[in-house]
């Protein structure tokens, strides 16, 4: 079993579970991958270890334990060591417990039974090598330029921030991948700002917004008479950028002919204007961003593999907001300040219910959606309206908000309906995760879920589960 190259040194893990079989299994897997492993048979024992000075890099914590359950253990651990990283282990049928655990500070969760791949993914996500950690004085929010901020508070984003400060200095192309609204452009601006080209322009071209033939002349420029209507010569963005950085946004939408032409520029470092003979030396650094599934585009042939390999000298995969929930609170505060200052309005009154609703919601539009939500809240100054908006959207997505469950239990609608709703919600979560992990390969997802393809198709329809919107 090989450790990912991302991790180095001997990170220590404390596994807490009342089931000796689980302890043995998990310890075995982690030790084979050269982690230092300690085990504790109950929550109390784990808390005592921390009291005694133990400082594990990560605690893997079972949620269902007699005496002190997982939630109480998280609270006790975080009282002793607020920065303690905790990942919870739970059964599939307890989504509300998972939500509570995340709310009080757990970073992530794994459902039992789990395999090495699951464990490895969690380790890679949360154990950031010291060398690539964020170097910028522990501040979670920095100003890039004008009014563009960069917030990075989760281990995943801090790791990216650390990588960016290194790779910004090296004149190589960077490919930024991630769903719409995760911050690809913000990150491109940060790379430019930290690069030796920072004093030169950053030129952004949105490949999806411009028709293909116009895009070509936009990038390369043209001589007069190159085509009908080209009465005067015009330099293209590559030329105008001159020693700066070009960001090709939505590069996944670029047509294959233009992809071939771009490849030539990257290979030869030269290009000419449309209708021109003189070759111009290209002096720009290329950053490219897309929200398409690159692997699929390469397989389908809609994106040239040779161009892809030129572009991805370094690839940054930015996780969606739902995978870095611990940043939501900071982002809400950040956007509240940003927009109240911008519109000269007071920060609207809000209670912990607003934050709860934000933490509960899935944010398919990622940080862009969160920013726009807070913008509306600052303008309308109505907390109840804002919360209802999120709850309504959650219901439309087939994921009733947590408050609905509370209503069910407080109205005594009956244990049966509560259990049914929780079962549905657990099923939805587990199915969505399997589909996400298998990139919507239904056959593989069904295999992983140990149900038939037909049953999976039925459940996708029943719960109206759809691929994440990009
Ligand atoms: N790391 C971040 N810190 C602060 N705000 C961010 C961050 N990432 C994204 N945003 C906000 O989200 C909006 C969308 O980001 P953007 O970079 O345009 O996303 P993408 O290019 O991935 O669609 C930005 O205008 C900004 O307000
Ligand atoms: Mg964008």
Short mmCIF file of C-alpha atoms and ligand atoms in Angstrom, two decimals:
data_model
loop_
_atom_site.label_atom_id
_atom_site.label_comp_id
_atom_site.label_asym_id
_atom_site.label_seq_id
_atom_site.Cartn_x
_atom_site.Cartn_y
_atom_site.Cartn_z
CA UNK A 1 0.00 0.00 0.00
CA UNK A 2 1.54 3.30 -1.05
CA UNK A 3 1.08 6.63 0.68
CA UNK A 4 0.15 9.48 -1.56
CA UNK A 5 3.09 11.71 -2.37
CA UNK A 6 1.17 14.55 -0.76
CA UNK A 7 1.83 13.29 2.72
CA UNK A 8 5.19 13.01 4.31
CA UNK A 9 6.66 12.47 7.76
CA UNK A 10 4.82 10.52 10.42
CA UNK A 11 1.44 11.99 11.01
CA UNK A 12 -0.24 10.63 14.12
CA UNK A 13 -3.80 9.40 14.16
CA UNK A 14 -5.94 8.56 17.17
CA UNK A 15 -8.71 6.10 16.32
CA UNK A 16 -11.60 6.02 18.79
CA UNK A 17 -14.18 3.24 18.57
CA UNK A 18 -15.84 0.90 21.04
CA UNK A 19 -15.69 -1.93 18.50
CA UNK A 20 -12.28 -3.66 18.81
CA UNK A 21 -12.69 -5.07 15.29
CA UNK A 22 -12.96 -1.59 13.78
CA UNK A 23 -9.95 -0.41 15.81
CA UNK A 24 -7.85 -3.32 14.60
CA UNK A 25 -8.92 -2.93 10.97
CA UNK A 26 -8.35 0.84 10.86
CA UNK A 27 -5.05 0.66 12.72
CA UNK A 28 -3.83 -2.03 10.33
CA UNK A 29 -4.69 0.02 7.24
CA UNK A 30 -3.10 3.19 8.57
CA UNK A 31 0.04 1.49 9.82
CA UNK A 32 0.57 -0.17 6.49
CA UNK A 33 0.61 3.33 5.06
CA UNK A 34 3.16 4.37 7.72
CA UNK A 35 0.99 6.51 9.92
CA UNK A 36 1.58 6.51 13.68
CA UNK A 37 -1.58 5.09 15.19
CA UNK A 38 -2.98 5.14 18.72
CA UNK A 39 -6.33 3.70 19.65
CA UNK A 40 -8.89 4.46 22.34
CA UNK A 41 -11.86 2.25 23.19
CA UNK A 42 -14.18 5.08 24.25
CA UNK A 43 -14.67 8.83 24.16
CA UNK A 44 -13.53 9.29 27.75
CA UNK A 45 -10.23 7.59 27.02
CA UNK A 46 -9.65 9.88 24.03
CA UNK A 47 -10.37 12.96 26.12
CA UNK A 48 -8.01 11.70 28.84
CA UNK A 49 -5.27 11.28 26.24
CA UNK A 50 -5.64 14.90 25.16
CA UNK A 51 -5.64 15.98 28.80
CA UNK A 52 -2.44 14.01 29.23
CA UNK A 53 -0.78 16.00 26.45
CA UNK A 54 -1.40 13.79 23.39
CA UNK A 55 -1.50 15.90 20.21
CA UNK A 56 -2.70 13.66 17.37
CA UNK A 57 -2.71 15.25 13.93
CA UNK A 58 -6.16 13.78 13.41
CA UNK A 59 -8.78 11.91 15.42
CA UNK A 60 -11.00 9.34 13.72
CA UNK A 61 -14.00 9.18 16.00
CA UNK A 62 -16.90 6.76 16.11
CA UNK A 63 -20.23 8.51 16.74
CA UNK A 64 -22.19 5.74 18.39
CA UNK A 65 -20.49 4.76 21.61
CA UNK A 66 -21.88 3.95 25.06
CA UNK A 67 -21.22 6.39 27.94
CA UNK A 68 -19.77 9.36 26.12
CA UNK A 69 -21.08 9.52 22.56
CA UNK A 70 -19.30 11.08 19.58
CA UNK A 71 -20.92 14.52 19.89
CA UNK A 72 -19.95 14.88 23.55
CA UNK A 73 -16.46 13.63 22.76
CA UNK A 74 -16.04 16.25 20.00
CA UNK A 75 -17.13 18.98 22.39
CA UNK A 76 -14.78 17.79 25.12
CA UNK A 77 -11.83 17.40 22.73
CA UNK A 78 -12.35 20.82 21.22
CA UNK A 79 -12.54 22.40 24.68
CA UNK A 80 -9.07 21.04 25.39
CA UNK A 81 -7.72 21.65 21.90
CA UNK A 82 -9.89 23.92 19.72
CA UNK A 83 -7.76 23.29 16.62
CA UNK A 84 -8.00 19.48 16.93
CA UNK A 85 -8.87 17.91 13.56
CA UNK A 86 -11.64 15.36 13.95
CA UNK A 87 -13.20 13.13 11.30
CA UNK A 88 -16.22 11.15 12.40
CA UNK A 89 -17.09 7.56 11.59
CA UNK A 90 -20.75 6.82 11.45
CA UNK A 91 -23.38 4.45 10.19
CA UNK A 92 -25.22 5.36 7.04
CA UNK A 93 -28.45 5.87 8.87
CA UNK A 94 -27.46 8.86 10.93
CA UNK A 95 -27.29 11.96 8.71
CA UNK A 96 -28.58 14.28 11.41
CA UNK A 97 -25.83 13.14 13.77
CA UNK A 98 -23.27 13.79 11.04
CA UNK A 99 -24.71 17.25 10.46
CA UNK A 100 -24.53 17.99 14.20
CA UNK A 101 -20.95 16.72 14.35
CA UNK A 102 -19.91 18.99 11.47
CA UNK A 103 -21.75 21.89 13.07
CA UNK A 104 -19.79 21.56 16.30
CA UNK A 105 -16.45 21.28 14.61
CA UNK A 106 -15.82 17.90 12.95
CA UNK A 107 -14.14 18.39 9.60
CA UNK A 108 -15.53 15.47 7.71
CA UNK A 109 -17.15 12.07 8.06
CA UNK A 110 -16.75 8.55 6.77
CA UNK A 111 -19.52 6.00 6.72
CA UNK A 112 -18.92 2.44 7.85
CA UNK A 113 -17.96 0.11 6.31
CA UNK A 114 -15.07 1.92 4.67
CA UNK A 115 -12.13 0.80 2.58
CA UNK A 116 -8.55 2.01 2.18
CA UNK A 117 -9.49 4.33 -0.70
CA UNK A 118 -12.00 6.15 1.55
CA UNK A 119 -9.50 6.42 4.37
CA UNK A 120 -6.74 7.58 2.06
CA UNK A 121 -8.98 10.26 0.55
CA UNK A 122 -9.75 11.60 4.03
CA UNK A 123 -6.08 11.57 5.08
CA UNK A 124 -5.02 13.39 1.93
CA UNK A 125 -7.77 15.92 2.37
CA UNK A 126 -7.05 16.85 5.95
CA UNK A 127 -3.42 16.13 6.65
CA UNK A 128 -1.69 18.99 4.94
CA UNK A 129 2.06 18.65 4.68
CA UNK A 130 3.73 21.37 6.72
CA UNK A 131 5.82 22.50 3.79
CA UNK A 132 2.84 23.42 1.65
CA UNK A 133 0.78 25.03 4.38
CA UNK A 134 -0.35 28.60 4.06
CA UNK A 135 2.59 30.90 4.70
CA UNK A 136 0.73 34.19 4.88
CA UNK A 137 0.86 35.03 8.56
CA UNK A 138 -2.10 32.90 9.56
CA UNK A 139 -4.55 35.36 8.03
CA UNK A 140 -7.58 33.74 6.43
CA UNK A 141 -8.59 36.64 4.23
CA UNK A 142 -6.39 38.73 1.96
CA UNK A 143 -7.02 41.50 -0.50
CA UNK A 144 -5.94 40.66 -4.03
CA UNK A 145 -6.67 43.92 -5.74
CA UNK A 146 -9.32 46.62 -5.63
CA UNK A 147 -12.20 44.81 -4.02
CA UNK A 148 -11.31 41.19 -4.81
CA UNK A 149 -10.70 39.18 -1.67
CA UNK A 150 -9.33 35.71 -1.23
CA UNK A 151 -10.58 33.74 1.74
CA UNK A 152 -9.00 30.39 2.54
CA UNK A 153 -9.78 28.81 5.86
CA UNK A 154 -10.28 25.10 5.21
CA UNK A 155 -7.26 22.79 5.11
CA UNK A 156 -8.01 22.08 1.43
CA UNK A 157 -8.01 25.78 0.48
CA UNK A 158 -5.00 26.53 2.67
CA UNK A 159 -3.15 23.79 0.92
CA UNK A 160 -4.08 25.32 -2.44
CA UNK A 161 -3.02 28.76 -1.15
CA UNK A 162 0.34 27.30 -0.16
CA UNK A 163 0.81 25.67 -3.55
CA UNK A 164 -0.15 28.89 -5.32
CA UNK A 165 2.55 30.93 -3.62
CA UNK A 166 5.11 28.43 -4.88
CA UNK A 167 3.87 27.92 -8.40
CA UNK A 168 3.03 31.59 -9.01
CA UNK A 169 6.76 32.30 -9.21
CA UNK A 170 7.40 29.67 -11.87
CA UNK A 171 6.47 30.66 -15.40
CA UNK A 172 4.34 27.61 -16.22
CA UNK A 173 0.73 27.31 -17.37
CA UNK A 174 -1.77 26.48 -14.65
CA UNK A 175 -5.08 24.76 -15.23
CA UNK A 176 -7.81 25.65 -12.74
CA UNK A 177 -10.62 23.14 -12.45
CA UNK A 178 -13.79 23.24 -10.40
CA UNK A 179 -17.52 23.83 -10.49
CA UNK A 180 -18.86 27.22 -11.42
CA UNK A 181 -18.50 29.76 -8.61
CA UNK A 182 -15.78 27.97 -6.62
CA UNK A 183 -13.26 30.76 -7.17
CA UNK A 184 -11.24 29.83 -10.28
CA UNK A 185 -10.99 33.42 -11.45
CA UNK A 186 -10.20 34.71 -7.97
CA UNK A 187 -7.40 32.16 -7.77
CA UNK A 188 -6.09 33.15 -11.22
CA UNK A 189 -5.94 36.77 -10.02
CA UNK A 190 -3.99 35.67 -6.98
CA UNK A 191 -1.50 33.70 -9.09
CA UNK A 192 -0.95 36.75 -11.28
CA UNK A 193 -0.55 39.02 -8.26
CA UNK A 194 2.07 36.76 -6.71
CA UNK A 195 3.96 36.23 -9.98
CA UNK A 196 6.89 38.22 -11.38
CA UNK A 197 4.43 39.44 -14.05
CA UNK A 198 2.26 41.21 -11.44
CA UNK A 199 3.12 44.69 -12.75
CA UNK A 200 2.00 43.75 -16.25
CA UNK A 201 -1.67 43.28 -17.21
CA UNK A 202 -3.89 40.31 -16.49
CA UNK A 203 -6.04 39.83 -19.58
CA UNK A 204 -9.12 37.67 -19.23
CA UNK A 205 -10.88 36.11 -22.22
CA UNK A 206 -14.09 34.16 -21.74
CA UNK A 207 -14.04 31.47 -24.43
CA UNK A 208 -17.72 30.61 -23.90
CA UNK A 209 -18.98 34.16 -24.30
CA UNK A 210 -17.48 34.87 -27.74
CA UNK A 211 -18.40 33.09 -31.02
CA UNK A 212 -15.56 30.89 -32.33
CA UNK A 213 -14.39 33.06 -35.26
CA UNK A 214 -14.51 36.22 -33.21
CA UNK A 215 -12.58 34.48 -30.46
CA UNK A 216 -9.76 33.73 -32.88
CA UNK A 217 -9.40 37.37 -33.91
CA UNK A 218 -9.83 38.47 -30.30
CA UNK A 219 -6.88 36.33 -29.24
CA UNK A 220 -4.56 36.69 -32.21
CA UNK A 221 -5.59 40.08 -33.64
CA UNK A 222 -5.83 40.80 -37.36
CA UNK A 223 -4.33 42.87 -40.16
CA UNK A 224 -6.50 45.20 -42.21
CA UNK A 225 -8.28 43.31 -44.97
CA UNK A 226 -7.93 39.95 -43.20
CA UNK A 227 -11.70 39.47 -43.53
CA UNK A 228 -14.69 41.52 -44.58
CA UNK A 229 -15.12 44.33 -42.15
CA UNK A 230 -11.49 44.31 -41.01
CA UNK A 231 -10.85 47.85 -42.15
CA UNK A 232 -8.10 48.53 -39.65
CA UNK A 233 -5.45 46.28 -38.11
CA UNK A 234 -6.08 45.32 -34.51
CA UNK A 235 -3.76 43.61 -32.06
CA UNK A 236 -5.13 40.61 -30.20
CA UNK A 237 -5.17 39.88 -26.48
CA UNK A 238 -1.96 37.84 -26.64
CA UNK A 239 -0.15 40.84 -28.07
CA UNK A 240 -1.78 43.37 -25.76
CA UNK A 241 -0.99 41.30 -22.75
CA UNK A 242 2.75 41.84 -23.40
CA UNK A 243 4.70 40.24 -20.54
CA UNK A 244 1.55 39.80 -18.50
CA UNK A 245 -0.83 36.91 -17.87
CA UNK A 246 -3.67 35.66 -20.07
CA UNK A 247 -6.56 33.90 -18.37
CA UNK A 248 -8.51 31.75 -20.80
CA UNK A 249 -11.73 31.24 -18.91
CA UNK A 250 -14.12 28.41 -19.85
CA UNK A 251 -11.40 26.91 -22.04
CA UNK A 252 -13.42 23.70 -22.20
CA UNK A 253 -15.76 25.49 -24.62
CA UNK A 254 -13.02 26.36 -27.13
CA UNK A 255 -13.52 24.72 -30.52
CA UNK A 256 -10.98 22.12 -31.75
CA UNK A 257 -9.48 24.28 -34.56
CA UNK A 258 -8.70 27.05 -32.16
CA UNK A 259 -7.38 24.53 -29.66
CA UNK A 260 -4.89 23.40 -32.32
CA UNK A 261 -3.83 26.97 -32.99
CA UNK A 262 -3.37 27.66 -29.30
CA UNK A 263 -1.25 24.53 -29.00
CA UNK A 264 1.08 25.89 -31.68
CA UNK A 265 1.51 29.13 -29.81
CA UNK A 266 2.38 27.27 -26.65
CA UNK A 267 4.83 25.02 -28.49
CA UNK A 268 6.59 27.60 -30.67
CA UNK A 269 6.14 30.69 -28.54
CA UNK A 270 5.15 32.51 -31.72
CA UNK A 271 2.00 33.47 -33.58
CA UNK A 272 0.82 35.87 -36.24
CA UNK A 273 -2.21 38.08 -36.61
CA UNK A 274 -5.02 36.84 -38.87
CA UNK A 275 -4.08 37.78 -42.43
CA UNK A 276 -0.57 38.67 -41.31
CA UNK A 277 2.81 37.23 -42.24
CA UNK A 278 5.07 38.55 -39.58
CA UNK A 279 5.40 36.28 -36.64
CA UNK A 280 5.12 37.81 -33.22
CA UNK A 281 6.86 36.41 -30.19
CA UNK A 282 4.39 35.47 -27.52
CA UNK A 283 5.42 36.66 -24.09
CA UNK A 284 2.62 35.82 -21.72
CA UNK A 285 1.89 33.33 -19.03
CA UNK A 286 -1.19 31.25 -19.68
CA UNK A 287 -3.73 30.39 -17.02
CA UNK A 288 -6.78 28.40 -18.07
CA UNK A 289 -9.97 27.63 -16.20
CA UNK A 290 -12.93 25.39 -16.84
CA UNK A 291 -15.84 23.79 -15.04
CA UNK A 292 -16.20 20.90 -17.49
CA UNK A 293 -15.19 17.36 -16.60
CA UNK A 294 -11.81 17.30 -18.38
CA UNK A 295 -11.43 13.55 -18.19
CA UNK A 296 -14.73 13.08 -19.95
CA UNK A 297 -13.95 15.77 -22.55
CA UNK A 298 -10.66 14.03 -23.33
CA UNK A 299 -12.39 10.67 -23.68
CA UNK A 300 -15.09 12.17 -25.89
CA UNK A 301 -12.42 13.91 -27.95
CA UNK A 302 -13.94 17.35 -27.54
CA UNK A 303 -10.73 18.53 -25.88
CA UNK A 304 -7.34 17.80 -27.45
CA UNK A 305 -5.15 15.65 -25.26
CA UNK A 306 -1.94 17.33 -26.52
CA UNK A 307 -3.26 20.76 -25.53
CA UNK A 308 -4.42 19.42 -22.20
CA UNK A 309 -0.92 18.13 -21.41
CA UNK A 310 0.56 21.50 -22.36
CA UNK A 311 -1.88 23.33 -20.11
CA UNK A 312 -1.75 21.15 -17.08
CA UNK A 313 1.88 21.70 -16.12
CA UNK A 314 0.09 22.26 -12.84
CA UNK A 315 -3.57 21.56 -12.19
CA UNK A 316 -5.47 23.00 -9.27
CA UNK A 317 -8.74 21.26 -8.49
CA UNK A 318 -10.81 23.64 -6.38
CA UNK A 319 -13.32 21.80 -4.19
CA UNK A 320 -16.98 22.85 -4.15
CA UNK A 321 -18.19 24.80 -1.13
CA UNK A 322 -20.13 21.79 0.20
CA UNK A 323 -16.78 20.04 0.68
CA UNK A 324 -15.32 22.93 2.65
CA UNK A 325 -18.21 23.79 4.91
CA UNK A 326 -16.01 25.02 7.69
CA UNK A 327 -15.39 28.11 5.55
CA UNK A 328 -19.04 29.08 5.34
CA UNK A 329 -19.09 30.97 8.64
CA UNK A 330 -16.04 33.01 7.74
CA UNK A 331 -17.35 33.69 4.23
CA UNK A 332 -20.73 34.84 5.56
CA UNK A 333 -18.95 37.31 7.88
CA UNK A 334 -16.69 38.38 5.06
CA UNK A 335 -19.53 39.01 2.59
CA UNK A 336 -21.61 40.78 5.28
CA UNK A 337 -18.74 43.21 5.83
CA UNK A 338 -17.94 43.56 2.16
CA UNK A 339 -21.47 44.35 1.00
CA UNK A 340 -22.52 46.50 3.94
CA UNK A 341 -19.42 48.64 3.36
CA UNK A 342 -19.97 48.68 -0.40
CA UNK A 343 -23.63 49.75 -0.17
CA UNK A 344 -23.17 51.93 2.95
CA UNK A 345 -25.76 49.87 4.80
CA UNK A 346 -25.57 48.49 8.31
CA UNK A 347 -24.83 44.80 8.80
CA UNK A 348 -28.38 43.39 9.16
CA UNK A 349 -29.42 41.87 12.51
CA UNK A 350 -29.09 38.14 12.42
CA UNK A 351 -29.27 35.24 14.84
CA UNK A 352 -27.50 31.85 14.86
CA UNK A 353 -30.46 30.57 12.80
CA UNK A 354 -29.08 32.29 9.70
CA UNK A 355 -25.73 30.58 10.06
CA UNK A 356 -27.47 27.26 10.72
CA UNK A 357 -29.47 27.65 7.50
CA UNK A 358 -26.29 28.54 5.58
CA UNK A 359 -24.49 25.50 6.98
CA UNK A 360 -27.44 23.29 6.15
CA UNK A 361 -27.81 24.40 2.53
CA UNK A 362 -25.87 22.71 -0.29
CA UNK A 363 -24.76 25.79 -2.28
CA UNK A 364 -24.78 24.30 -5.81
CA UNK A 365 -23.66 27.72 -7.11
CA UNK A 366 -20.81 27.71 -4.58
CA UNK A 367 -19.22 30.96 -3.38
CA UNK A 368 -20.89 33.00 -6.09
CA UNK A 369 -24.31 31.88 -4.84
CA UNK A 370 -23.34 32.53 -1.21
CA UNK A 371 -22.06 36.00 -2.09
CA UNK A 372 -25.26 36.88 -3.96
CA UNK A 373 -27.37 35.51 -1.11
CA UNK A 374 -25.60 37.71 1.44
CA UNK A 375 -25.83 40.67 -0.96
CA UNK A 376 -29.64 40.28 -1.01
CA UNK A 377 -29.70 39.90 2.77
CA UNK A 378 -27.70 43.10 3.26
CA UNK A 379 -30.03 44.99 0.91
CA UNK A 380 -33.34 43.59 2.21
CA UNK A 381 -32.26 43.34 5.88
CA UNK A 382 -34.78 40.55 6.55
CA UNK A 383 -33.37 37.46 8.25
CA UNK A 384 -36.56 35.41 8.12
CA UNK A 385 -36.91 36.05 4.37
CA UNK A 386 -33.31 34.99 3.82
CA UNK A 387 -33.68 31.80 5.84
CA UNK A 388 -36.95 30.89 4.09
CA UNK A 389 -35.26 31.37 0.72
CA UNK A 390 -32.61 28.79 1.57
CA UNK A 391 -35.12 26.37 3.09
CA UNK A 392 -37.36 26.63 0.04
CA UNK A 393 -34.46 25.93 -2.31
CA UNK A 394 -33.41 22.94 -0.18
CA UNK A 395 -36.91 21.49 -0.47
CA UNK A 396 -36.90 22.06 -4.25
CA UNK A 397 -33.68 20.06 -4.39
CA UNK A 398 -35.40 17.21 -2.54
CA UNK A 399 -33.32 17.78 0.59
CA UNK A 400 -35.64 19.06 3.31
CA UNK A 401 -33.81 21.49 5.58
CA UNK A 402 -32.85 20.39 9.12
CA UNK A 403 -35.53 22.71 10.52
CA UNK A 404 -38.23 20.54 8.89
CA UNK A 405 -37.06 17.59 10.94
CA UNK A 406 -37.15 19.67 14.09
CA UNK A 407 -40.71 20.70 13.22
CA UNK A 408 -41.66 17.08 12.73
CA UNK A 409 -40.36 16.07 16.14
CA UNK A 410 -41.70 19.12 17.96
CA UNK A 411 -45.18 18.81 16.41
CA UNK A 412 -45.20 15.17 17.45
CA UNK A 413 -46.05 14.21 13.89
CA UNK A 414 -45.12 10.76 15.00
CA UNK A 415 -42.07 8.61 15.21
CA UNK A 416 -42.93 6.72 12.04
CA UNK A 417 -42.87 9.78 9.80
CA UNK A 418 -39.72 11.07 11.48
CA UNK A 419 -37.96 7.76 10.87
CA UNK A 420 -39.23 7.65 7.27
CA UNK A 421 -37.93 11.15 6.56
CA UNK A 422 -34.58 10.42 8.15
CA UNK A 423 -34.31 7.20 6.16
CA UNK A 424 -35.02 9.06 2.93
CA UNK A 425 -32.56 11.76 3.74
CA UNK A 426 -29.86 9.19 4.60
CA UNK A 427 -30.54 7.31 1.37
CA UNK A 428 -30.30 10.48 -0.70
CA UNK A 429 -27.00 11.41 0.92
CA UNK A 430 -25.42 8.01 0.46
CA UNK A 431 -26.64 7.65 -3.14
CA UNK A 432 -25.43 11.13 -4.04
CA UNK A 433 -22.03 10.40 -2.57
CA UNK A 434 -21.71 7.11 -4.46
CA UNK A 435 -22.69 8.85 -7.71
CA UNK A 436 -20.26 11.68 -7.08
CA UNK A 437 -17.44 9.26 -6.26
CA UNK A 438 -18.07 7.28 -9.45
CA UNK A 439 -18.59 10.39 -11.61
CA UNK A 440 -22.19 9.31 -12.16
CA UNK A 441 -21.28 5.87 -13.43
CA UNK A 442 -24.54 4.24 -12.35
CA UNK A 443 -23.23 0.71 -12.73
CA UNK A 444 -20.26 1.33 -10.46
CA UNK A 445 -22.35 3.32 -8.00
CA UNK A 446 -24.92 0.50 -7.80
CA UNK A 447 -22.11 -1.99 -7.23
CA UNK A 448 -20.68 0.17 -4.46
CA UNK A 449 -24.12 0.54 -2.87
CA UNK A 450 -24.73 -3.19 -3.22
CA UNK A 451 -28.06 -2.67 -5.00
CA UNK A 452 -29.12 -3.45 -8.55
CA UNK A 453 -28.78 -0.89 -11.33
CA UNK A 454 -32.52 -0.95 -11.69
CA UNK A 455 -33.04 -0.15 -8.02
CA UNK A 456 -30.55 2.68 -8.26
CA UNK A 457 -32.27 4.14 -11.33
CA UNK A 458 -35.59 3.97 -9.48
CA UNK A 459 -34.18 5.77 -6.46
CA UNK A 460 -32.53 8.47 -8.59
CA UNK A 461 -35.94 9.13 -10.10
CA UNK A 462 -37.83 8.87 -6.82
CA UNK A 463 -35.57 11.35 -5.05
CA UNK A 464 -34.99 13.47 -8.16
CA UNK A 465 -31.23 13.25 -7.71
CA UNK A 466 -29.34 15.05 -10.44
CA UNK A 467 -25.66 15.63 -11.20
CA UNK A 468 -24.15 18.71 -9.53
CA UNK A 469 -24.97 21.79 -11.58
CA UNK A 470 -21.84 23.28 -13.10
N1 LIG B 1 -11.57 32.22 -2.08
C1 LIG B 1 -12.51 33.17 -2.18
N2 LIG B 1 -12.58 34.14 -1.26
C2 LIG B 1 -13.52 35.10 -1.31
N3 LIG B 1 -14.45 35.16 -2.24
C3 LIG B 1 -14.43 34.23 -3.20
C4 LIG B 1 -13.46 33.19 -3.22
N4 LIG B 1 -13.70 32.40 -4.28
C5 LIG B 1 -14.76 32.90 -4.90
N5 LIG B 1 -15.21 34.01 -4.27
C6 LIG B 1 -16.40 34.79 -4.61
O1 LIG B 1 -17.19 34.02 -5.50
C7 LIG B 1 -17.39 34.72 -6.74
C8 LIG B 1 -17.18 33.73 -7.85
O2 LIG B 1 -15.82 33.42 -7.97
P1 LIG B 1 -15.14 33.13 -9.38
O3 LIG B 1 -13.66 33.15 -9.17
O4 LIG B 1 -15.68 34.03 -10.43
O5 LIG B 1 -15.65 31.64 -9.62
P2 LIG B 1 -15.47 30.70 -10.89
O6 LIG B 1 -14.49 31.38 -11.81
O7 LIG B 1 -14.95 29.41 -10.34
O8 LIG B 1 -16.83 30.55 -11.48
C9 LIG B 1 -16.38 35.85 -6.71
O9 LIG B 1 -16.89 37.00 -7.28
C10 LIG B 1 -16.12 36.10 -5.26
O10 LIG B 1 -17.09 36.99 -4.78
MG1 LIG B 2 -15.44 31.97 -13.73
#
